[in-house]
mmCIF file with all atom_site columns, C-alpha atoms in Angstrom:
data_model
loop_
_atom_site.group_PDB
_atom_site.id
_atom_site.type_symbol
_atom_site.label_atom_id
_atom_site.label_alt_id
_atom_site.label_comp_id
_atom_site.label_asym_id
_atom_site.label_entity_id
_atom_site.label_seq_id
_atom_site.pdbx_PDB_ins_code
_atom_site.Cartn_x
_atom_site.Cartn_y
_atom_site.Cartn_z
_atom_site.occupancy
_atom_site.B_iso_or_equiv
_atom_site.pdbx_formal_charge
_atom_site.auth_seq_id
_atom_site.auth_comp_id
_atom_site.auth_asym_id
_atom_site.auth_atom_id
_atom_site.pdbx_PDB_model_num
ATOM 1   C CA . MET A 1 1   ? -22.577 29.990  -20.449 1.00 61.00 ? 12  MET A CA 1
ATOM 2   C CA . THR A 1 2   ? -20.865 29.329  -17.105 1.00 64.00 ? 13  THR A CA 1
ATOM 3   C CA . PRO A 1 3   ? -17.795 26.994  -17.473 1.00 67.00 ? 14  PRO A CA 1
ATOM 4   C CA . THR A 1 4   ? -17.886 23.839  -15.447 1.00 71.00 ? 15  THR A CA 1
ATOM 5   C CA . PRO A 1 5   ? -15.327 24.076  -12.603 1.00 68.00 ? 16  PRO A CA 1
ATOM 6   C CA . GLU A 1 6   ? -12.347 21.802  -12.917 1.00 66.00 ? 17  GLU A CA 1
ATOM 7   C CA . PRO A 1 7   ? -12.313 19.065  -10.186 1.00 59.00 ? 18  PRO A CA 1
ATOM 8   C CA . PRO A 1 8   ? -9.651  19.361  -7.636  1.00 56.00 ? 19  PRO A CA 1
ATOM 9   C CA . PRO A 1 9   ? -6.418  17.571  -8.501  1.00 56.00 ? 20  PRO A CA 1
ATOM 10  C CA . ALA A 1 10  ? -5.884  14.166  -7.034  1.00 55.00 ? 21  ALA A CA 1
ATOM 11  C CA . PRO A 1 11  ? -3.484  14.063  -4.088  1.00 54.00 ? 22  PRO A CA 1
ATOM 12  C CA . ARG A 1 12  ? 0.045   13.390  -5.085  1.00 68.00 ? 23  ARG A CA 1
ATOM 13  C CA . PHE A 1 13  ? 1.629   10.351  -3.325  1.00 73.00 ? 24  PHE A CA 1
ATOM 14  C CA . SER A 1 14  ? 5.222   10.106  -2.366  1.00 75.00 ? 25  SER A CA 1
ATOM 15  C CA . ARG A 1 15  ? 5.383   6.324   -2.761  1.00 83.00 ? 26  ARG A CA 1
ATOM 16  C CA . ILE A 1 16  ? 3.189   3.209   -2.506  1.00 90.00 ? 27  ILE A CA 1
ATOM 17  C CA . LYS A 1 17  ? 3.471   1.262   0.763   1.00 93.00 ? 28  LYS A CA 1
ATOM 18  C CA . ILE A 1 18  ? 1.972   -2.153  1.542   1.00 96.00 ? 29  ILE A CA 1
ATOM 19  C CA . ARG A 1 19  ? 0.533   -2.864  5.044   1.00 96.00 ? 30  ARG A CA 1
ATOM 20  C CA . THR A 1 20  ? -0.204  -6.445  5.855   1.00 97.00 ? 31  THR A CA 1
ATOM 21  C CA . GLY A 1 21  ? -2.576  -7.458  8.655   1.00 97.00 ? 32  GLY A CA 1
ATOM 22  C CA . ALA A 1 22  ? -4.950  -10.061 9.898   1.00 98.00 ? 33  ALA A CA 1
ATOM 23  C CA . LEU A 1 23  ? -8.300  -10.585 11.422  1.00 98.00 ? 34  LEU A CA 1
ATOM 24  C CA . VAL A 1 24  ? -7.410  -13.153 14.048  1.00 98.00 ? 35  VAL A CA 1
ATOM 25  C CA . PHE A 1 25  ? -10.614 -14.948 15.007  1.00 98.00 ? 36  PHE A CA 1
ATOM 26  C CA . CYS A 1 26  ? -11.159 -17.118 18.111  1.00 98.00 ? 37  CYS A CA 1
ATOM 27  C CA . GLY A 1 27  ? -14.586 -18.319 17.609  1.00 98.00 ? 38  GLY A CA 1
ATOM 28  C CA . ASP A 1 28  ? -16.892 -15.206 16.949  1.00 98.00 ? 39  ASP A CA 1
ATOM 29  C CA . GLU A 1 29  ? -14.366 -12.776 18.450  1.00 98.00 ? 40  GLU A CA 1
ATOM 30  C CA . VAL A 1 30  ? -11.657 -10.996 16.569  1.00 98.00 ? 41  VAL A CA 1
ATOM 31  C CA . ALA A 1 31  ? -8.441  -9.374  17.906  1.00 98.00 ? 42  ALA A CA 1
ATOM 32  C CA . LEU A 1 32  ? -8.205  -5.670  17.172  1.00 98.00 ? 43  LEU A CA 1
ATOM 33  C CA . VAL A 1 33  ? -5.516  -3.232  18.522  1.00 97.00 ? 44  VAL A CA 1
ATOM 34  C CA . ARG A 1 34  ? -7.206  -0.268  20.350  1.00 96.00 ? 45  ARG A CA 1
ATOM 35  C CA . ARG A 1 35  ? -5.282  2.918   20.475  1.00 93.00 ? 46  ARG A CA 1
ATOM 36  C CA . ASP A 1 36  ? -6.409  5.668   22.932  1.00 90.00 ? 47  ASP A CA 1
ATOM 37  C CA . ARG A 1 37  ? -5.155  9.219   21.870  1.00 84.00 ? 48  ARG A CA 1
ATOM 38  C CA . ALA A 1 38  ? -6.100  12.580  23.101  1.00 84.00 ? 49  ALA A CA 1
ATOM 39  C CA . GLY A 1 39  ? -9.675  13.136  22.043  1.00 86.00 ? 50  GLY A CA 1
ATOM 40  C CA . SER A 1 40  ? -10.039 9.809   20.101  1.00 88.00 ? 51  SER A CA 1
ATOM 41  C CA . THR A 1 41  ? -9.883  6.098   20.175  1.00 92.00 ? 52  THR A CA 1
ATOM 42  C CA . HIS A 1 42  ? -9.427  3.926   17.099  1.00 92.00 ? 53  HIS A CA 1
ATOM 43  C CA . TYR A 1 43  ? -8.914  0.320   16.237  1.00 96.00 ? 54  TYR A CA 1
ATOM 44  C CA . THR A 1 44  ? -6.779  -1.532  13.675  1.00 96.00 ? 55  THR A CA 1
ATOM 45  C CA . PRO A 1 45  ? -6.296  -5.123  12.786  1.00 98.00 ? 56  PRO A CA 1
ATOM 46  C CA . PRO A 1 46  ? -2.912  -6.301  14.061  1.00 98.00 ? 57  PRO A CA 1
ATOM 47  C CA . GLY A 1 47  ? -0.246  -5.808  11.385  1.00 96.00 ? 58  GLY A CA 1
ATOM 48  C CA . GLY A 1 48  ? 2.158   -3.341  9.831   1.00 94.00 ? 59  GLY A CA 1
ATOM 49  C CA . ASN A 1 49  ? 4.144   -2.202  6.913   1.00 94.00 ? 60  ASN A CA 1
ATOM 50  C CA . VAL A 1 50  ? 5.993   -4.646  4.724   1.00 97.00 ? 61  VAL A CA 1
ATOM 51  C CA . GLU A 1 51  ? 9.672   -3.940  4.740   1.00 95.00 ? 62  GLU A CA 1
ATOM 52  C CA . HIS A 1 52  ? 11.668  -3.420  1.480   1.00 94.00 ? 63  HIS A CA 1
ATOM 53  C CA . GLY A 1 53  ? 12.303  -6.785  -0.144  1.00 95.00 ? 64  GLY A CA 1
ATOM 54  C CA . GLU A 1 54  ? 10.333  -8.617  2.440   1.00 97.00 ? 65  GLU A CA 1
ATOM 55  C CA . ASP A 1 55  ? 8.156   -11.572 1.329   1.00 96.00 ? 66  ASP A CA 1
ATOM 56  C CA . LEU A 1 56  ? 4.394   -10.786 2.046   1.00 96.00 ? 67  LEU A CA 1
ATOM 57  C CA . ARG A 1 57  ? 3.761   -13.968 4.152   1.00 96.00 ? 68  ARG A CA 1
ATOM 58  C CA . ALA A 1 58  ? 7.008   -13.486 6.077   1.00 97.00 ? 69  ALA A CA 1
ATOM 59  C CA . ALA A 1 59  ? 5.874   -9.800  6.795   1.00 98.00 ? 70  ALA A CA 1
ATOM 60  C CA . LEU A 1 60  ? 2.511   -11.040 8.116   1.00 98.00 ? 71  LEU A CA 1
ATOM 61  C CA . ALA A 1 61  ? 4.152   -13.666 10.271  1.00 98.00 ? 72  ALA A CA 1
ATOM 62  C CA . ARG A 1 62  ? 6.692   -11.135 11.656  1.00 97.00 ? 73  ARG A CA 1
ATOM 63  C CA . GLU A 1 63  ? 3.947   -8.448  12.297  1.00 97.00 ? 74  GLU A CA 1
ATOM 64  C CA . LEU A 1 64  ? 1.658   -11.063 14.116  1.00 98.00 ? 75  LEU A CA 1
ATOM 65  C CA . ALA A 1 65  ? 4.602   -12.264 16.199  1.00 97.00 ? 76  ALA A CA 1
ATOM 66  C CA . GLU A 1 66  ? 5.588   -8.622  17.112  1.00 95.00 ? 77  GLU A CA 1
ATOM 67  C CA . GLU A 1 67  ? 2.059   -7.371  17.970  1.00 95.00 ? 78  GLU A CA 1
ATOM 68  C CA . LEU A 1 68  ? 0.225   -10.488 19.316  1.00 97.00 ? 79  LEU A CA 1
ATOM 69  C CA . GLY A 1 69  ? 3.110   -12.977 20.172  1.00 97.00 ? 80  GLY A CA 1
ATOM 70  C CA . LEU A 1 70  ? 1.368   -15.220 17.621  1.00 98.00 ? 81  LEU A CA 1
ATOM 71  C CA . ASP A 1 71  ? 3.247   -18.069 15.858  1.00 98.00 ? 82  ASP A CA 1
ATOM 72  C CA . VAL A 1 72  ? 1.236   -18.268 12.674  1.00 97.00 ? 83  VAL A CA 1
ATOM 73  C CA . GLY A 1 73  ? 2.066   -21.997 12.665  1.00 97.00 ? 84  GLY A CA 1
ATOM 74  C CA . ARG A 1 74  ? -0.293  -22.257 15.547  1.00 98.00 ? 85  ARG A CA 1
ATOM 75  C CA . ALA A 1 75  ? -3.183  -20.720 13.520  1.00 98.00 ? 86  ALA A CA 1
ATOM 76  C CA . GLU A 1 76  ? -5.480  -22.020 10.776  1.00 98.00 ? 87  GLU A CA 1
ATOM 77  C CA . GLY A 1 77  ? -6.085  -20.190 7.594   1.00 96.00 ? 88  GLY A CA 1
ATOM 78  C CA . GLY A 1 78  ? -4.092  -17.182 6.350   1.00 94.00 ? 89  GLY A CA 1
ATOM 79  C CA . ASP A 1 79  ? -6.177  -16.468 3.209   1.00 93.00 ? 90  ASP A CA 1
ATOM 80  C CA . LEU A 1 80  ? -6.345  -13.076 1.791   1.00 96.00 ? 91  LEU A CA 1
ATOM 81  C CA . LEU A 1 81  ? -9.758  -11.725 2.787   1.00 97.00 ? 92  LEU A CA 1
ATOM 82  C CA . TRP A 1 82  ? -9.764  -8.116  1.623   1.00 98.00 ? 93  TRP A CA 1
ATOM 83  C CA . VAL A 1 83  ? -7.595  -5.396  -0.074  1.00 97.00 ? 94  VAL A CA 1
ATOM 84  C CA . VAL A 1 84  ? -8.175  -1.733  0.759   1.00 96.00 ? 95  VAL A CA 1
ATOM 85  C CA . ASP A 1 85  ? -6.565  1.017   -1.358  1.00 94.00 ? 96  ASP A CA 1
ATOM 86  C CA . GLN A 1 86  ? -5.785  4.013   0.841   1.00 91.00 ? 97  GLN A CA 1
ATOM 87  C CA . ARG A 1 87  ? -5.556  7.231   -1.189  1.00 89.00 ? 98  ARG A CA 1
ATOM 88  C CA . VAL A 1 88  ? -6.005  9.935   1.396   1.00 84.00 ? 99  VAL A CA 1
ATOM 89  C CA . SER A 1 89  ? -4.004  13.198  2.169   1.00 79.00 ? 100 SER A CA 1
ATOM 90  C CA . ARG A 1 90  ? -3.133  13.798  5.780   1.00 70.00 ? 101 ARG A CA 1
ATOM 91  C CA . PRO A 1 91  ? -1.999  16.714  7.840   1.00 70.00 ? 102 PRO A CA 1
ATOM 92  C CA . GLY A 1 92  ? 1.676   17.679  7.670   1.00 70.00 ? 103 GLY A CA 1
ATOM 93  C CA . PRO A 1 93  ? 4.241   18.771  5.162   1.00 70.00 ? 104 PRO A CA 1
ATOM 94  C CA . THR A 1 94  ? 5.253   15.274  3.838   1.00 69.00 ? 105 THR A CA 1
ATOM 95  C CA . PRO A 1 95  ? 3.226   14.010  0.935   1.00 73.00 ? 106 PRO A CA 1
ATOM 96  C CA . PRO A 1 96  ? 1.434   10.858  2.110   1.00 79.00 ? 107 PRO A CA 1
ATOM 97  C CA . PRO A 1 97  ? 2.111   7.449   0.816   1.00 82.00 ? 108 PRO A CA 1
ATOM 98  C CA . ARG A 1 98  ? -0.731  5.592   -1.129  1.00 89.00 ? 109 ARG A CA 1
ATOM 99  C CA . LYS A 1 99  ? -1.089  2.485   0.956   1.00 92.00 ? 110 LYS A CA 1
ATOM 100 C CA . LEU A 1 100 ? -2.441  -1.018  0.005   1.00 95.00 ? 111 LEU A CA 1
ATOM 101 C CA . HIS A 1 101 ? -3.853  -2.791  3.048   1.00 96.00 ? 112 HIS A CA 1
ATOM 102 C CA . LEU A 1 102 ? -3.818  -6.566  2.697   1.00 98.00 ? 113 LEU A CA 1
ATOM 103 C CA . ILE A 1 103 ? -6.181  -8.059  5.253   1.00 98.00 ? 114 ILE A CA 1
ATOM 104 C CA . HIS A 1 104 ? -5.784  -11.831 5.852   1.00 98.00 ? 115 HIS A CA 1
ATOM 105 C CA . ARG A 1 105 ? -7.834  -14.069 7.973   1.00 98.00 ? 116 ARG A CA 1
ATOM 106 C CA . LEU A 1 106 ? -6.625  -16.545 10.636  1.00 98.00 ? 117 LEU A CA 1
ATOM 107 C CA . HIS A 1 107 ? -8.393  -18.678 13.186  1.00 98.00 ? 118 HIS A CA 1
ATOM 108 C CA . ILE A 1 108 ? -6.957  -19.840 16.551  1.00 98.00 ? 119 ILE A CA 1
ATOM 109 C CA . THR A 1 109 ? -8.179  -21.956 19.485  1.00 98.00 ? 120 THR A CA 1
ATOM 110 C CA . PRO A 1 110 ? -8.920  -20.636 22.969  1.00 98.00 ? 121 PRO A CA 1
ATOM 111 C CA . ASP A 1 111 ? -5.651  -22.353 24.138  1.00 98.00 ? 122 ASP A CA 1
ATOM 112 C CA . VAL A 1 112 ? -3.565  -20.308 21.667  1.00 98.00 ? 123 VAL A CA 1
ATOM 113 C CA . ARG A 1 113 ? -5.460  -17.152 22.543  1.00 98.00 ? 124 ARG A CA 1
ATOM 114 C CA . ALA A 1 114 ? -4.591  -17.575 26.292  1.00 98.00 ? 125 ALA A CA 1
ATOM 115 C CA . THR A 1 115 ? -0.850  -17.297 25.260  1.00 98.00 ? 126 THR A CA 1
ATOM 116 C CA . LEU A 1 116 ? -1.104  -14.065 23.317  1.00 98.00 ? 127 LEU A CA 1
ATOM 117 C CA . ALA A 1 117 ? -0.089  -10.543 24.238  1.00 96.00 ? 128 ALA A CA 1
ATOM 118 C CA . GLU A 1 118 ? -2.590  -8.174  25.897  1.00 97.00 ? 129 GLU A CA 1
ATOM 119 C CA . VAL A 1 119 ? -0.871  -5.034  24.899  1.00 95.00 ? 130 VAL A CA 1
ATOM 120 C CA . GLU A 1 120 ? 1.195   -3.904  21.844  1.00 92.00 ? 131 GLU A CA 1
ATOM 121 C CA . LEU A 1 121 ? 4.023   -1.351  21.923  1.00 87.00 ? 132 LEU A CA 1
ATOM 122 C CA . ASP A 1 122 ? 4.398   0.745   18.709  1.00 83.00 ? 133 ASP A CA 1
ATOM 123 C CA . GLU A 1 123 ? 7.778   2.504   18.520  1.00 81.00 ? 134 GLU A CA 1
ATOM 124 C CA . LEU A 1 124 ? 7.465   6.223   17.939  1.00 81.00 ? 135 LEU A CA 1
ATOM 125 C CA . PRO A 1 125 ? 9.973   8.434   15.971  1.00 83.00 ? 136 PRO A CA 1
ATOM 126 C CA . ASP A 1 126 ? 11.233  10.008  19.340  1.00 87.00 ? 137 ASP A CA 1
ATOM 127 C CA . GLY A 1 127 ? 12.089  6.579   20.670  1.00 85.00 ? 138 GLY A CA 1
ATOM 128 C CA . GLY A 1 128 ? 9.073   6.329   22.977  1.00 85.00 ? 139 GLY A CA 1
ATOM 129 C CA . ASN A 1 129 ? 6.272   3.887   22.567  1.00 86.00 ? 140 ASN A CA 1
ATOM 130 C CA . GLU A 1 130 ? 2.580   4.231   21.916  1.00 86.00 ? 141 GLU A CA 1
ATOM 131 C CA . VAL A 1 131 ? 0.575   1.573   23.781  1.00 91.00 ? 142 VAL A CA 1
ATOM 132 C CA . GLY A 1 132 ? -2.089  -0.350  21.978  1.00 94.00 ? 143 GLY A CA 1
ATOM 133 C CA . VAL A 1 133 ? -4.430  -2.652  23.944  1.00 97.00 ? 144 VAL A CA 1
ATOM 134 C CA . ILE A 1 134 ? -5.404  -6.027  22.309  1.00 98.00 ? 145 ILE A CA 1
ATOM 135 C CA . GLU A 1 135 ? -9.097  -6.158  22.560  1.00 98.00 ? 146 GLU A CA 1
ATOM 136 C CA . TRP A 1 136 ? -11.331 -9.105  21.510  1.00 98.00 ? 147 TRP A CA 1
ATOM 137 C CA . VAL A 1 137 ? -14.503 -7.944  19.918  1.00 98.00 ? 148 VAL A CA 1
ATOM 138 C CA . ASP A 1 138 ? -17.429 -9.934  18.534  1.00 98.00 ? 149 ASP A CA 1
ATOM 139 C CA . TYR A 1 139 ? -17.003 -9.408  14.817  1.00 98.00 ? 150 TYR A CA 1
ATOM 140 C CA . ARG A 1 140 ? -20.701 -8.766  14.350  1.00 98.00 ? 151 ARG A CA 1
ATOM 141 C CA . GLU A 1 141 ? -20.365 -5.630  16.498  1.00 98.00 ? 152 GLU A CA 1
ATOM 142 C CA . THR A 1 142 ? -17.611 -3.968  14.534  1.00 98.00 ? 153 THR A CA 1
ATOM 143 C CA . ALA A 1 143 ? -19.733 -1.948  12.030  1.00 97.00 ? 154 ALA A CA 1
ATOM 144 C CA . GLY A 1 144 ? -19.811 1.158   14.238  1.00 93.00 ? 155 GLY A CA 1
ATOM 145 C CA . LEU A 1 145 ? -16.275 0.955   15.624  1.00 95.00 ? 156 LEU A CA 1
ATOM 146 C CA . PRO A 1 146 ? -13.729 3.614   14.598  1.00 94.00 ? 157 PRO A CA 1
ATOM 147 C CA . LEU A 1 147 ? -11.659 0.971   12.719  1.00 95.00 ? 158 LEU A CA 1
ATOM 148 C CA . PHE A 1 148 ? -8.917  1.711   10.150  1.00 93.00 ? 159 PHE A CA 1
ATOM 149 C CA . PRO A 1 149 ? -8.952  0.678   7.417   1.00 94.00 ? 160 PRO A CA 1
ATOM 150 C CA . PRO A 1 150 ? -12.669 1.042   7.565   1.00 94.00 ? 161 PRO A CA 1
ATOM 151 C CA . ILE A 1 151 ? -13.537 -2.594  7.283   1.00 96.00 ? 162 ILE A CA 1
ATOM 152 C CA . GLY A 1 152 ? -16.111 -2.679  10.205  1.00 97.00 ? 163 GLY A CA 1
ATOM 153 C CA . PRO A 1 153 ? -19.228 -2.748  8.061   1.00 96.00 ? 164 PRO A CA 1
ATOM 154 C CA . ALA A 1 154 ? -17.912 -5.559  5.849   1.00 97.00 ? 165 ALA A CA 1
ATOM 155 C CA . LEU A 1 155 ? -16.661 -7.476  8.763   1.00 98.00 ? 166 LEU A CA 1
ATOM 156 C CA . ALA A 1 156 ? -19.958 -7.257  10.631  1.00 98.00 ? 167 ALA A CA 1
ATOM 157 C CA . ALA A 1 157 ? -21.897 -8.372  7.568   1.00 97.00 ? 168 ALA A CA 1
ATOM 158 C CA . LEU A 1 158 ? -20.019 -11.783 7.339   1.00 97.00 ? 169 LEU A CA 1
ATOM 159 C CA . ALA A 1 159 ? -22.417 -14.596 7.862   1.00 97.00 ? 170 ALA A CA 1
ATOM 160 C CA . HIS A 1 160 ? -19.894 -16.277 10.025  1.00 97.00 ? 171 HIS A CA 1
ATOM 161 C CA . PRO A 1 161 ? -16.119 -15.890 10.708  1.00 98.00 ? 172 PRO A CA 1
ATOM 162 C CA . ARG A 1 162 ? -15.316 -18.487 7.870   1.00 97.00 ? 173 ARG A CA 1
ATOM 163 C CA . ALA A 1 163 ? -17.768 -17.062 5.306   1.00 97.00 ? 174 ALA A CA 1
ATOM 164 C CA . VAL A 1 164 ? -16.549 -16.927 1.743   1.00 95.00 ? 175 VAL A CA 1
ATOM 165 C CA . VAL A 1 165 ? -16.118 -13.406 0.356   1.00 94.00 ? 176 VAL A CA 1
ATOM 166 C CA . GLY A 1 166 ? -16.822 -13.003 -3.309  1.00 90.00 ? 177 GLY A CA 1
ATOM 167 C CA . ASP A 1 167 ? -14.785 -9.830  -4.064  1.00 92.00 ? 178 ASP A CA 1
ATOM 168 C CA . ALA A 1 168 ? -11.656 -9.122  -2.099  1.00 95.00 ? 179 ALA A CA 1
ATOM 169 C CA . ALA A 1 169 ? -11.583 -5.418  -3.136  1.00 94.00 ? 180 ALA A CA 1
ATOM 170 C CA . LEU A 1 170 ? -13.256 -3.178  -0.590  1.00 95.00 ? 181 LEU A CA 1
ATOM 171 C CA . PRO A 1 171 ? -14.000 0.401   -1.475  1.00 93.00 ? 182 PRO A CA 1
ATOM 172 C CA . ALA A 1 172 ? -10.951 2.661   -1.658  1.00 92.00 ? 183 ALA A CA 1
ATOM 173 C CA . VAL A 1 173 ? -10.394 5.148   1.125   1.00 90.00 ? 184 VAL A CA 1
ATOM 174 C CA . THR A 1 174 ? -10.147 8.549   -0.252  1.00 87.00 ? 185 THR A CA 1
ATOM 175 C CA . ASP A 1 175 ? -10.484 12.201  0.853   1.00 84.00 ? 186 ASP A CA 1
ATOM 176 C CA . GLU A 1 176 ? -14.148 12.075  -0.333  1.00 86.00 ? 187 GLU A CA 1
ATOM 177 C CA . ASN A 1 177 ? -15.156 9.310   2.124   1.00 85.00 ? 188 ASN A CA 1
ATOM 178 C CA . TYR A 1 178 ? -12.643 9.572   4.885   1.00 80.00 ? 189 TYR A CA 1
ATOM 179 C CA . THR A 1 179 ? -11.496 12.353  7.266   1.00 75.00 ? 190 THR A CA 1
ATOM 180 C CA . TRP A 1 180 ? -8.062  11.769  8.880   1.00 66.00 ? 191 TRP A CA 1
ATOM 181 C CA . VAL A 1 181 ? -8.247  11.546  12.639  1.00 61.00 ? 192 VAL A CA 1
#
């Protein structure tokens, strides 16, 4: 009898981080940050990591102000739409963090949209900046976008931007279903 091989060990994570972000809708369009890198382009909802001791709502407000120039007081909503558990390894010597992505939903008017940023500067460890372009995309066309976390299919499947979602937990992102770009 041949023994059954042991499954590979689960990746070890150095810590758990929380990322808060939002799908900011203006009608049927949603704001996404597009990052063009050598050989690839990817999109993310505006947002970022929650700082140590920071309130989750305050972190969302801070991130949207930093990335879009949005005062959340000028938006409607803010409900938690989805949670994505990121458990992927990545290149490099440092063990990756496990990351929980909290995806909120906000709605703004065209007048508010006209005041928002068109680019976002992400500070790099060397002191430089990576430029992200704020792109407004019809939410129904997001299924095939290289969007991280990979929420495009769920987003495109919404009946309308204010549709009720039954289960906030989207499938986890793991080494089995995601390849780090």
